[in-house]
mmCIF file of C-alpha atoms in Angstrom:
data_model
loop_
_atom_site.group_PDB
_atom_site.id
_atom_site.type_symbol
_atom_site.label_atom_id
_atom_site.label_comp_id
_atom_site.label_asym_id
_atom_site.label_seq_id
_atom_site.Cartn_x
_atom_site.Cartn_y
_atom_site.Cartn_z
ATOM 1 C CA MET X 1 0.582 0.362 -0.085
ATOM 2 C CA SER X 2 3.165 2.391 0.836
ATOM 3 C CA ARG X 3 4.352 2.197 -2.434
ATOM 4 C CA TRP X 4 1.118 2.815 -3.908
ATOM 5 C CA THR X 5 0.844 6.128 -1.922
ATOM 6 C CA SER X 6 4.001 7.281 -2.442
ATOM 7 C CA TRP X 7 3.486 6.590 -6.684
ATOM 8 C CA TRP X 8 0.514 8.803 -6.071
ATOM 9 C CA HIS X 9 2.123 11.807 -3.581
ATOM 10 C CA GLU X 10 4.838 11.671 -6.381
ATOM 11 C CA LEU X 11 2.242 12.949 -9.767
ATOM 12 C CA SER X 12 1.620 16.857 -9.900
ATOM 13 C CA ALA X 13 -1.096 18.215 -9.799
ATOM 14 C CA ALA X 14 -2.053 18.068 -13.633
ATOM 15 C CA ALA X 15 -0.559 14.583 -13.646
ATOM 16 C CA LYS X 16 -3.488 13.477 -11.003
ATOM 17 C CA PHE X 17 -6.332 15.555 -12.358
ATOM 18 C CA ARG X 18 -5.397 14.257 -15.939
ATOM 19 C CA LEU X 19 -5.798 10.384 -14.273
ATOM 20 C CA TYR X 20 -8.801 11.062 -12.165
ATOM 21 C CA THR X 21 -10.549 12.789 -15.566
ATOM 22 C CA GLY X 22 -9.509 9.658 -17.355
ATOM 23 C CA ALA X 23 -10.990 7.154 -15.237
ATOM 24 C CA THR X 24 -13.834 8.990 -14.116
ATOM 25 C CA PHE X 25 -14.757 9.463 -18.280
ATOM 26 C CA GLN X 26 -14.019 5.610 -18.862
ATOM 27 C CA PHE X 27 -16.712 4.738 -15.424
ATOM 28 C CA ALA X 28 -18.881 6.284 -17.385
ATOM 29 C CA LEU X 29 -18.202 5.297 -20.619
ATOM 30 C CA ALA X 30 -19.042 1.851 -19.010
ATOM 31 C CA VAL X 31 -21.937 2.969 -17.256
ATOM 32 C CA VAL X 32 -23.359 4.142 -21.060
ATOM 33 C CA ILE X 33 -22.027 0.059 -22.490
ATOM 34 C CA VAL X 34 -24.519 -1.697 -19.335
ATOM 35 C CA VAL X 35 -27.427 0.080 -19.346
ATOM 36 C CA MET X 36 -27.630 0.052 -23.149
ATOM 37 C CA ALA X 37 -26.036 -3.726 -22.903
ATOM 38 C CA ILE X 38 -29.726 -3.585 -20.050
ATOM 39 C CA THR X 39 -31.903 -1.399 -22.635
ATOM 40 C CA VAL X 40 -31.848 -3.138 -25.478
ATOM 41 C CA ARG X 41 -33.295 -6.447 -25.106
ATOM 42 C CA SER X 42 -31.560 -9.665 -26.707
ATOM 43 C CA PRO X 43 -28.668 -11.874 -26.048
ATOM 44 C CA TRP X 44 -27.274 -10.909 -29.139
ATOM 45 C CA ALA X 45 -27.929 -7.585 -29.728
ATOM 46 C CA ALA X 46 -26.674 -6.870 -25.471
ATOM 47 C CA THR X 47 -23.332 -9.357 -27.183
ATOM 48 C CA GLY X 48 -23.059 -6.169 -30.229
ATOM 49 C CA VAL X 49 -23.122 -3.754 -27.684
ATOM 50 C CA VAL X 50 -20.724 -5.022 -25.080
ATOM 51 C CA LEU X 51 -18.036 -5.817 -28.216
ATOM 52 C CA ALA X 52 -18.725 -2.127 -29.685
ATOM 53 C CA GLY X 53 -18.620 -1.007 -25.888
ATOM 54 C CA ILE X 54 -15.153 -2.562 -25.227
ATOM 55 C CA ALA X 55 -13.705 -2.028 -28.927
ATOM 56 C CA ALA X 56 -14.794 1.992 -27.529
ATOM 57 C CA VAL X 57 -13.026 1.545 -24.197
ATOM 58 C CA LEU X 58 -10.074 0.287 -25.931
ATOM 59 C CA ALA X 59 -10.143 3.601 -28.397
ATOM 60 C CA VAL X 60 -10.908 5.829 -25.515
ATOM 61 C CA GLU X 61 -7.626 3.804 -23.320
ATOM 62 C CA VAL X 62 -5.168 4.679 -27.337
ATOM 63 C CA ARG X 63 -6.468 8.465 -27.065
ATOM 64 C CA ALA X 64 -3.221 10.718 -23.956
ATOM 65 C CA ASP X 65 -5.718 12.804 -22.333
ATOM 66 C CA PHE X 66 -7.910 9.812 -21.622
ATOM 67 C CA ALA X 67 -5.709 7.035 -21.205
ATOM 68 C CA VAL X 68 -5.562 5.925 -17.638
ATOM 69 C CA THR X 69 -2.179 4.324 -18.468
ATOM 70 C CA SER X 70 0.621 4.205 -20.216
ATOM 71 C CA LEU X 71 0.042 0.650 -21.615
ATOM 72 C CA LEU X 72 -1.824 1.168 -25.285
ATOM 73 C CA ALA X 73 -1.116 4.425 -25.376
ATOM 74 C CA SER X 74 -0.229 5.801 -28.985
ATOM 75 C CA ARG X 75 -0.344 2.745 -30.271
ATOM 76 C CA ARG X 76 -2.123 3.360 -33.904
ATOM 77 C CA TRP X 77 -3.097 -0.129 -34.395
ATOM 78 C CA VAL X 78 -5.134 -0.494 -31.188
ATOM 79 C CA GLN X 79 -7.137 2.735 -32.551
ATOM 80 C CA VAL X 80 -8.187 1.085 -36.140
ATOM 81 C CA VAL X 81 -9.118 -2.549 -34.445
ATOM 82 C CA ALA X 82 -11.578 -0.189 -32.361
ATOM 83 C CA VAL X 83 -12.554 1.496 -35.321
ATOM 84 C CA ALA X 84 -13.157 -0.999 -37.234
ATOM 85 C CA THR X 85 -14.999 -3.172 -34.597
ATOM 86 C CA LEU X 86 -17.620 -0.464 -33.461
ATOM 87 C CA VAL X 87 -18.229 0.023 -37.797
ATOM 88 C CA GLY X 88 -18.624 -3.553 -37.876
ATOM 89 C CA VAL X 89 -20.545 -4.112 -35.507
ATOM 90 C CA TRP X 90 -23.027 -1.133 -36.763
ATOM 91 C CA ILE X 91 -22.765 -2.334 -40.039
ATOM 92 C CA ALA X 92 -23.964 -6.153 -38.615
ATOM 93 C CA CYS X 93 -26.735 -3.678 -36.909
ATOM 94 C CA ALA X 94 -28.051 -2.463 -40.010
ATOM 95 C CA VAL X 95 -28.193 -5.534 -42.046
ATOM 96 C CA ALA X 96 -29.926 -7.346 -39.257
ATOM 97 C CA ALA X 97 -32.557 -4.282 -39.404
ATOM 98 C CA GLY X 98 -33.023 -4.570 -43.359
ATOM 99 C CA LEU X 99 -33.310 -8.325 -43.485
ATOM 100 C CA SER X 100 -35.141 -9.039 -40.188
ATOM 101 C CA GLY X 101 -39.619 -9.166 -40.805
ATOM 102 C CA ASP X 102 -40.151 -8.989 -37.910
ATOM 103 C CA ALA X 103 -40.901 -5.385 -36.114
ATOM 104 C CA THR X 104 -39.521 -6.286 -32.939
ATOM 105 C CA THR X 105 -36.125 -7.312 -34.036
ATOM 106 C CA ASP X 106 -35.434 -4.178 -35.994
ATOM 107 C CA ALA X 107 -36.964 -2.336 -33.269
ATOM 108 C CA ARG X 108 -33.828 -3.674 -31.496
ATOM 109 C CA MET X 109 -31.874 -3.692 -34.439
ATOM 110 C CA ARG X 110 -32.135 0.194 -34.841
ATOM 111 C CA LEU X 111 -31.907 0.568 -31.222
ATOM 112 C CA THR X 112 -28.352 -0.958 -30.674
ATOM 113 C CA GLY X 113 -26.634 0.974 -33.910
ATOM 114 C CA ILE X 114 -28.035 4.088 -32.730
ATOM 115 C CA TYR X 115 -25.990 2.998 -29.395
ATOM 116 C CA VAL X 116 -23.114 2.162 -31.593
ATOM 117 C CA VAL X 117 -23.140 5.327 -33.085
ATOM 118 C CA MET X 118 -22.876 7.449 -29.925
ATOM 119 C CA LEU X 119 -20.284 4.901 -28.535
ATOM 120 C CA ILE X 120 -18.164 5.985 -31.752
ATOM 121 C CA VAL X 121 -19.185 9.561 -31.135
ATOM 122 C CA PHE X 122 -17.540 8.945 -27.969
ATOM 123 C CA SER X 123 -14.667 6.967 -27.727
ATOM 124 C CA VAL X 124 -13.655 8.396 -31.612
ATOM 125 C CA VAL X 125 -15.203 11.546 -33.260
ATOM 126 C CA SER X 126 -15.339 13.894 -30.094
ATOM 127 C CA LEU X 127 -11.241 13.563 -30.036
ATOM 128 C CA ILE X 128 -10.728 13.707 -33.806
ATOM 129 C CA GLU X 129 -10.405 16.947 -36.146
ATOM 130 C CA TYR X 130 -14.105 17.864 -38.114
ATOM 131 C CA LYS X 131 -16.062 16.320 -35.568
ATOM 132 C CA TRP X 132 -19.356 18.756 -36.805
ATOM 133 C CA TRP X 133 -18.764 17.731 -39.878
ATOM 134 C CA ILE X 134 -18.209 13.599 -39.354
ATOM 135 C CA LEU X 135 -21.341 13.872 -36.468
ATOM 136 C CA LEU X 136 -23.457 15.648 -39.454
ATOM 137 C CA ALA X 137 -22.201 12.902 -41.562
ATOM 138 C CA LEU X 138 -22.581 10.097 -39.334
ATOM 139 C CA SER X 139 -26.465 10.851 -38.091
ATOM 140 C CA LEU X 140 -26.941 11.330 -41.875
ATOM 141 C CA VAL X 141 -25.858 7.834 -42.649
ATOM 142 C CA THR X 142 -27.471 6.422 -39.904
ATOM 143 C CA GLY X 143 -31.247 7.566 -40.609
ATOM 144 C CA LEU X 144 -30.659 6.381 -43.934
ATOM 145 C CA ALA X 145 -29.720 2.815 -42.573
ATOM 146 C CA PHE X 146 -32.347 3.047 -40.265
ATOM 147 C CA GLY X 147 -35.327 4.575 -41.004
ATOM 148 C CA THR X 148 -38.317 3.289 -43.051
ATOM 149 C CA SER X 149 -39.831 6.062 -43.650
ATOM 150 C CA PRO X 150 -39.304 9.574 -44.414
ATOM 151 C CA ALA X 151 -40.738 11.019 -41.104
ATOM 152 C CA THR X 152 -38.543 7.848 -39.428
ATOM 153 C CA VAL X 153 -35.571 8.636 -41.679
ATOM 154 C CA LEU X 154 -35.420 12.284 -39.816
ATOM 155 C CA GLY X 155 -36.449 11.302 -36.983
ATOM 156 C CA GLY X 156 -33.222 9.328 -36.411
ATOM 157 C CA VAL X 157 -31.057 11.796 -37.778
ATOM 158 C CA LEU X 158 -32.309 14.759 -35.687
ATOM 159 C CA LEU X 159 -32.284 12.202 -32.931
ATOM 160 C CA THR X 160 -28.582 11.214 -33.613
ATOM 161 C CA PHE X 161 -26.925 14.587 -34.608
ATOM 162 C CA VAL X 162 -27.870 16.291 -30.901
ATOM 163 C CA ALA X 163 -27.360 12.698 -28.467
ATOM 164 C CA GLY X 164 -24.025 12.756 -30.250
ATOM 165 C CA ALA X 165 -23.545 17.036 -30.249
ATOM 166 C CA LEU X 166 -24.709 16.708 -26.217
ATOM 167 C CA VAL X 167 -21.720 13.502 -26.089
ATOM 168 C CA VAL X 168 -18.832 16.076 -28.429
ATOM 169 C CA ALA X 169 -19.955 19.632 -26.278
ATOM 170 C CA THR X 170 -18.985 17.513 -22.804
ATOM 171 C CA THR X 171 -16.565 15.442 -24.507
ATOM 172 C CA LEU X 172 -14.598 18.816 -25.589
ATOM 173 C CA LEU X 173 -15.644 20.905 -21.921
ATOM 174 C CA THR X 174 -13.206 17.793 -20.272
ATOM 175 C CA LEU X 175 -10.599 18.823 -22.489
ATOM 176 C CA TRP X 176 -11.013 22.287 -21.773
ATOM 177 C CA GLY X 177 -10.894 20.916 -18.464
ATOM 178 C CA ILE X 178 -7.883 18.952 -18.927
ATOM 179 C CA ARG X 179 -5.130 21.551 -20.844
ATOM 180 C CA MET X 180 -6.369 24.830 -18.208
ATOM 181 C CA VAL X 181 -5.060 22.193 -15.440
ATOM 182 C CA ASP X 182 -1.933 21.839 -17.924
ATOM 183 C CA GLU X 183 -1.496 25.706 -18.417
ATOM 184 C CA LEU X 184 -1.455 26.667 -14.734
ATOM 185 C CA GLU X 185 0.706 23.516 -14.425
ATOM 186 C CA HIS X 186 3.381 24.915 -17.406
ATOM 187 C CA ALA X 187 2.220 28.557 -15.539
ATOM 188 C CA LYS X 188 4.186 27.240 -12.532
ATOM 189 C CA VAL X 189 6.678 26.320 -13.941
ATOM 190 C CA VAL X 190 7.435 29.385 -15.524
ATOM 191 C CA GLU X 191 7.184 31.346 -11.871
ATOM 192 C CA ALA X 192 9.623 29.360 -10.180
ATOM 193 C CA GLU X 193 12.055 29.500 -13.322
ATOM 194 C CA LEU X 194 11.806 32.985 -13.053
ATOM 195 C CA GLN X 195 11.818 33.000 -9.212
ATOM 196 C CA VAL X 196 15.246 31.456 -9.368
ATOM 197 C CA ALA X 197 16.110 33.589 -12.537
ATOM 198 C CA GLU X 198 15.263 36.911 -10.738
ATOM 199 C CA GLU X 199 17.143 34.925 -7.106
ATOM 200 C CA ARG X 200 20.058 35.201 -9.506
ATOM 201 C CA LEU X 201 20.522 38.175 -10.562
ATOM 202 C CA ARG X 202 19.544 39.464 -7.089
ATOM 203 C CA PHE X 203 22.736 37.138 -5.739
ATOM 204 C CA ALA X 204 24.696 38.908 -9.057
ATOM 205 C CA ARG X 205 24.017 42.908 -7.540
ATOM 206 C CA ASP X 206 24.551 42.014 -4.010
ATOM 207 C CA LEU X 207 27.419 39.953 -5.203
ATOM 208 C CA HIS X 208 29.090 43.124 -7.370
ATOM 209 C CA ASP X 209 28.213 45.560 -4.635
ATOM 210 C CA VAL X 210 29.456 43.972 -1.493
ATOM 211 C CA VAL X 211 32.752 42.669 -3.471
ATOM 212 C CA GLY X 212 33.096 45.900 -5.055
ATOM 213 C CA ARG X 213 33.820 47.681 -3.108
ATOM 214 C CA GLY X 214 36.000 45.891 -0.725
ATOM 215 C CA PHE X 215 38.220 44.591 -3.879
ATOM 216 C CA SER X 216 38.206 48.492 -4.848
ATOM 217 C CA ALA X 217 39.811 49.803 -1.636
ATOM 218 C CA ILE X 218 42.141 46.851 -1.284
ATOM 219 C CA ALA X 219 43.875 47.755 -4.879
ATOM 220 C CA VAL X 220 43.729 51.249 -4.286
ATOM 221 C CA LYS X 221 45.546 50.783 -0.172
ATOM 222 C CA SER X 222 47.876 48.294 -2.396
ATOM 223 C CA GLU X 223 48.933 50.321 -4.183
ATOM 224 C CA LEU X 224 49.572 53.565 -1.370
ATOM 225 C CA ALA X 225 51.733 50.753 0.489
ATOM 226 C CA THR X 226 53.508 50.040 -2.253
ATOM 227 C CA ALA X 227 54.458 53.508 -3.618
ATOM 228 C CA LEU X 228 54.909 53.908 0.784
ATOM 229 C CA SER X 229 57.582 51.495 0.490
ATOM 230 C CA ARG X 230 59.168 51.883 -2.115
ATOM 231 C CA SER X 231 59.644 56.050 -0.787
ATOM 232 C CA GLY X 232 61.354 54.458 2.290
ATOM 233 C CA ALA X 233 57.677 54.939 4.775
ATOM 234 C CA SER X 234 57.612 51.674 6.006
ATOM 235 C CA ASP X 235 55.924 51.857 8.931
ATOM 236 C CA ARG X 236 53.198 53.410 6.845
ATOM 237 C CA ALA X 237 52.976 50.720 4.599
ATOM 238 C CA ALA X 238 52.871 47.937 7.020
ATOM 239 C CA ALA X 239 49.893 49.491 7.866
ATOM 240 C CA GLU X 240 48.430 50.684 4.817
ATOM 241 C CA MET X 241 48.708 46.388 4.396
ATOM 242 C CA ASP X 242 47.134 45.985 8.135
ATOM 243 C CA GLU X 243 44.478 47.343 7.067
ATOM 244 C CA VAL X 244 44.507 46.104 3.925
ATOM 245 C CA ARG X 245 44.523 42.267 5.322
ATOM 246 C CA SER X 246 42.012 43.306 7.980
ATOM 247 C CA LEU X 247 39.830 44.332 4.820
ATOM 248 C CA ALA X 248 40.115 41.159 3.035
ATOM 249 C CA VAL X 249 38.954 39.550 6.264
ATOM 250 C CA GLU X 250 35.839 41.621 6.575
ATOM 251 C CA SER X 251 35.061 41.529 3.294
ATOM 252 C CA MET X 252 35.264 37.733 3.275
ATOM 253 C CA GLY X 253 33.271 37.713 6.428
ATOM 254 C CA GLN X 254 30.488 39.845 4.506
ATOM 255 C CA MET X 255 30.663 37.331 1.361
ATOM 256 C CA ARG X 256 29.532 34.250 4.062
ATOM 257 C CA GLU X 257 26.601 36.299 5.054
ATOM 258 C CA LEU X 258 26.163 37.015 1.679
ATOM 259 C CA VAL X 259 26.318 33.419 0.629
ATOM 260 C CA ARG X 260 23.901 32.521 4.032
ATOM 261 C CA GLY X 261 21.365 35.399 2.471
ATOM 262 C CA TYR X 262 21.671 36.776 6.245
ATOM 263 C CA ARG X 263 23.697 40.253 5.895
ATOM 264 C CA GLY X 264 23.291 43.569 6.791
ATOM 265 C CA ILE X 265 24.512 47.094 5.406
ATOM 266 C CA ASP X 266 23.800 50.047 8.014
ATOM 267 C CA LEU X 267 23.701 53.850 6.511
ATOM 268 C CA THR X 268 26.205 55.058 9.465
ATOM 269 C CA SER X 269 29.126 52.249 9.273
ATOM 270 C CA GLU X 270 28.778 52.977 5.404
ATOM 271 C CA VAL X 271 29.375 56.870 5.719
ATOM 272 C CA ALA X 272 32.216 56.314 7.560
ATOM 273 C CA GLY X 273 33.903 53.556 5.526
ATOM 274 C CA ALA X 274 33.534 55.608 2.558
ATOM 275 C CA ARG X 275 35.478 58.549 4.610
ATOM 276 C CA SER X 276 38.214 55.968 4.644
ATOM 277 C CA LEU X 277 37.904 54.471 1.166
ATOM 278 C CA LEU X 278 38.316 58.118 -0.173
ATOM 279 C CA ALA X 279 40.519 59.578 2.073
ATOM 280 C CA ALA X 280 42.582 56.750 0.937
ATOM 281 C CA VAL X 281 42.867 57.925 -2.500
ATOM 282 C CA ASP X 282 43.171 61.816 -1.641
ATOM 283 C CA CYS X 283 39.555 62.356 -1.934
ATOM 284 C CA ARG X 284 37.401 64.124 0.002
ATOM 285 C CA LEU X 285 34.329 63.656 1.465
ATOM 286 C CA ALA X 286 32.155 65.979 2.893
ATOM 287 C CA VAL X 287 29.043 64.621 4.345
ATOM 288 C CA GLU X 288 25.904 67.219 4.842
ATOM 289 C CA GLY X 289 22.933 66.244 7.137
ATOM 290 C CA ASP X 290 22.710 63.618 9.297
ATOM 291 C CA PRO X 291 22.163 59.648 8.564
ATOM 292 C CA ALA X 292 19.489 59.548 11.156
ATOM 293 C CA ALA X 293 17.640 62.037 8.978
ATOM 294 C CA VAL X 294 16.831 59.554 6.468
ATOM 295 C CA PRO X 295 13.439 57.727 6.589
ATOM 296 C CA ALA X 296 13.689 54.311 8.864
ATOM 297 C CA ARG X 297 12.565 52.439 5.795
ATOM 298 C CA PHE X 298 15.082 53.820 3.679
ATOM 299 C CA HIS X 299 18.309 53.378 5.528
ATOM 300 C CA GLU X 300 19.414 49.291 4.064
ATOM 301 C CA VAL X 301 18.997 51.464 0.484
ATOM 302 C CA ALA X 302 20.919 54.123 1.652
ATOM 303 C CA ALA X 303 23.881 52.484 3.053
ATOM 304 C CA TRP X 304 23.361 50.960 -0.567
ATOM 305 C CA VAL X 305 23.702 54.067 -2.183
ATOM 306 C CA VAL X 306 26.564 55.254 -0.560
ATOM 307 C CA ARG X 307 28.805 51.779 -0.804
ATOM 308 C CA GLU X 308 28.258 51.699 -4.897
ATOM 309 C CA GLY X 309 28.703 55.352 -5.420
ATOM 310 C CA THR X 310 31.752 55.727 -2.969
ATOM 311 C CA THR X 311 33.002 52.721 -5.575
ATOM 312 C CA ASN X 312 31.963 54.410 -7.948
ATOM 313 C CA ILE X 313 33.782 57.663 -7.250
ATOM 314 C CA VAL X 314 37.357 54.680 -6.843
ATOM 315 C CA GLU X 315 36.839 53.111 -10.078
ATOM 316 C CA HIS X 316 36.000 55.834 -12.537
ATOM 317 C CA SER X 317 37.023 59.403 -12.298
ATOM 318 C CA ALA X 318 40.135 60.970 -9.926
ATOM 319 C CA ALA X 319 38.551 63.267 -7.914
ATOM 320 C CA THR X 320 39.850 65.155 -5.095
ATOM 321 C CA ALA X 321 36.074 66.424 -3.907
ATOM 322 C CA ALA X 322 33.039 64.848 -3.109
ATOM 323 C CA THR X 323 29.928 65.460 -1.114
ATOM 324 C CA LEU X 324 27.475 63.471 0.214
ATOM 325 C CA ALA X 325 23.874 65.027 1.470
ATOM 326 C CA LEU X 326 21.626 63.148 3.065
ATOM 327 C CA GLY X 327 17.750 64.338 3.667
ATOM 328 C CA ALA X 328 14.057 62.829 4.369
ATOM 329 C CA ALA X 329 13.214 63.701 1.319
ATOM 330 C CA GLY X 330 16.171 62.272 -0.283
ATOM 331 C CA MET X 331 20.077 62.304 -1.282
ATOM 332 C CA SER X 332 23.596 63.272 -3.649
ATOM 333 C CA LEU X 333 26.301 61.776 -3.914
ATOM 334 C CA ARG X 334 28.199 64.544 -5.983
ATOM 335 C CA ASN X 335 31.830 63.957 -6.507
ATOM 336 C CA ASN X 336 34.547 65.851 -9.678
ATOM 337 C CA ARG X 337 36.974 65.261 -12.020
ATOM 338 C CA PRO X 338 34.902 62.004 -13.422
ATOM 339 C CA ARG X 339 36.378 59.197 -15.701
ATOM 340 C CA GLY X 340 34.145 59.255 -18.906
ATOM 341 C CA THR X 341 30.771 57.772 -17.578
ATOM 342 C CA PRO X 342 30.230 54.694 -15.521
ATOM 343 C CA GLY X 343 29.311 51.623 -17.532
ATOM 344 C CA GLN X 344 26.967 48.310 -17.144
ATOM 345 C CA GLN X 345 29.298 47.132 -14.532
ATOM 346 C CA SER X 346 29.323 49.752 -12.344
ATOM 347 C CA GLY X 347 26.404 48.739 -10.623
ATOM 348 C CA LEU X 348 24.479 51.216 -11.115
ATOM 349 C CA ARG X 349 21.339 49.307 -12.872
ATOM 350 C CA GLY X 350 21.854 47.177 -10.052
ATOM 351 C CA LEU X 351 21.388 50.182 -7.549
ATOM 352 C CA ALA X 352 18.492 51.653 -8.969
ATOM 353 C CA GLU X 353 16.886 48.382 -9.032
ATOM 354 C CA ARG X 354 16.974 48.440 -5.416
ATOM 355 C CA LEU X 355 15.875 52.009 -5.203
ATOM 356 C CA ALA X 356 13.079 51.150 -7.621
ATOM 357 C CA ALA X 357 11.841 48.428 -4.983
ATOM 358 C CA VAL X 358 11.144 50.486 -1.889
ATOM 359 C CA GLY X 359 9.347 53.094 -4.124
ATOM 360 C CA ALA X 360 12.826 55.234 -4.330
ATOM 361 C CA SER X 361 14.218 57.123 -7.424
ATOM 362 C CA LEU X 362 17.641 57.335 -8.950
ATOM 363 C CA GLU X 363 18.797 60.525 -11.259
ATOM 364 C CA VAL X 364 22.912 60.359 -12.645
ATOM 365 C CA LEU X 365 24.150 63.129 -13.500
ATOM 366 C CA SER X 366 26.982 63.669 -15.634
ATOM 367 C CA SER X 367 29.271 66.240 -16.801
ATOM 368 C CA PRO X 368 32.963 66.851 -18.858
ATOM 369 C CA ASP X 369 33.571 67.901 -14.988
ATOM 370 C CA ARG X 370 31.032 66.728 -11.990
ATOM 371 C CA PHE X 371 29.529 63.406 -11.636
ATOM 372 C CA GLY X 372 26.452 63.409 -9.040
ATOM 373 C CA LEU X 373 23.207 60.276 -8.071
ATOM 374 C CA GLU X 374 20.289 61.915 -7.035
ATOM 375 C CA ILE X 375 17.556 60.140 -4.773
ATOM 376 C CA ARG X 376 14.513 60.886 -4.348
ATOM 377 C CA TRP X 377 12.698 58.346 -1.349
ATOM 378 C CA GLU X 378 9.297 58.561 -2.935
ATOM 379 C CA LYS X 379 8.604 59.321 -6.530
ATOM 380 C CA SER X 380 6.777 61.865 -8.006
#
């Protein structure tokens, strides 16, 4: 029992619904066959109904949409045999009704023939193309084959077409339900893939922001230590290398926190770190305003602005002065002496995504002698 329950639980929701629909469809077909066999009131006619019913079940089982098992799925020869059997039983009923001189036998054969036509519509016609035209042709042939007068021919045509139309409509609704469930399952898969892609982009952006500043600081301080060492200021060079080591350890810790997904960032610490990093490249940072003036829900993104903006100043300018302004309405970070414009790898696109996620906006101001980031906490 546990094997069967585990098999059921391993199926997707769409596969469960498809299996349930196929089983229900075939159960309904079996019930119809039993009722038909009882109502014809003749052993020979009942035998024909049962034979046609078995063929109808096989024809349905071949269809992937209604198959309960995969044993007969897509085996065309089974469908050919099933259709040939259904047509053969129908022809036998038409011949028997035409040759029999007994009115009771004729009526039973006509009823059996109409039943077989319904089984053909149920298991074959409703599942193929041009179903409505085929149903109309089948209704005309059935009326002509079993009718004994113009009135009975017309009645047989109308009865067959109306009953067949109900069967086709029911089958189409069932197929529509299966398609809808399949589309929902596909949408879930696509949504999951999009979430994975979005998370990868977020991780790449965070990795760039975290590692970018650390590596920039390490590169700058390493160059400074090299220059100091060559000039004979070994003590200052050693101090700079100690800071390089501290930055490397700090970057490693941030990397671990990033991987674990628990990384935090503090605005006040980022402002202090920006001042220290820019001072190492002979750039004076003037801070206007107080980090406490920034609305609490924007503190984290403001810290990312300071981090990314500072990294851009180091990598994309020869700045000697920069100004950081913090306020309740927004913030800005400007520097002089830009060197070209930051490209796609500067992280500004990721920064814009961060700001948009919290309802803020980013404007980049660029000129030959100035570069700045203007942020507004609420989009106008």
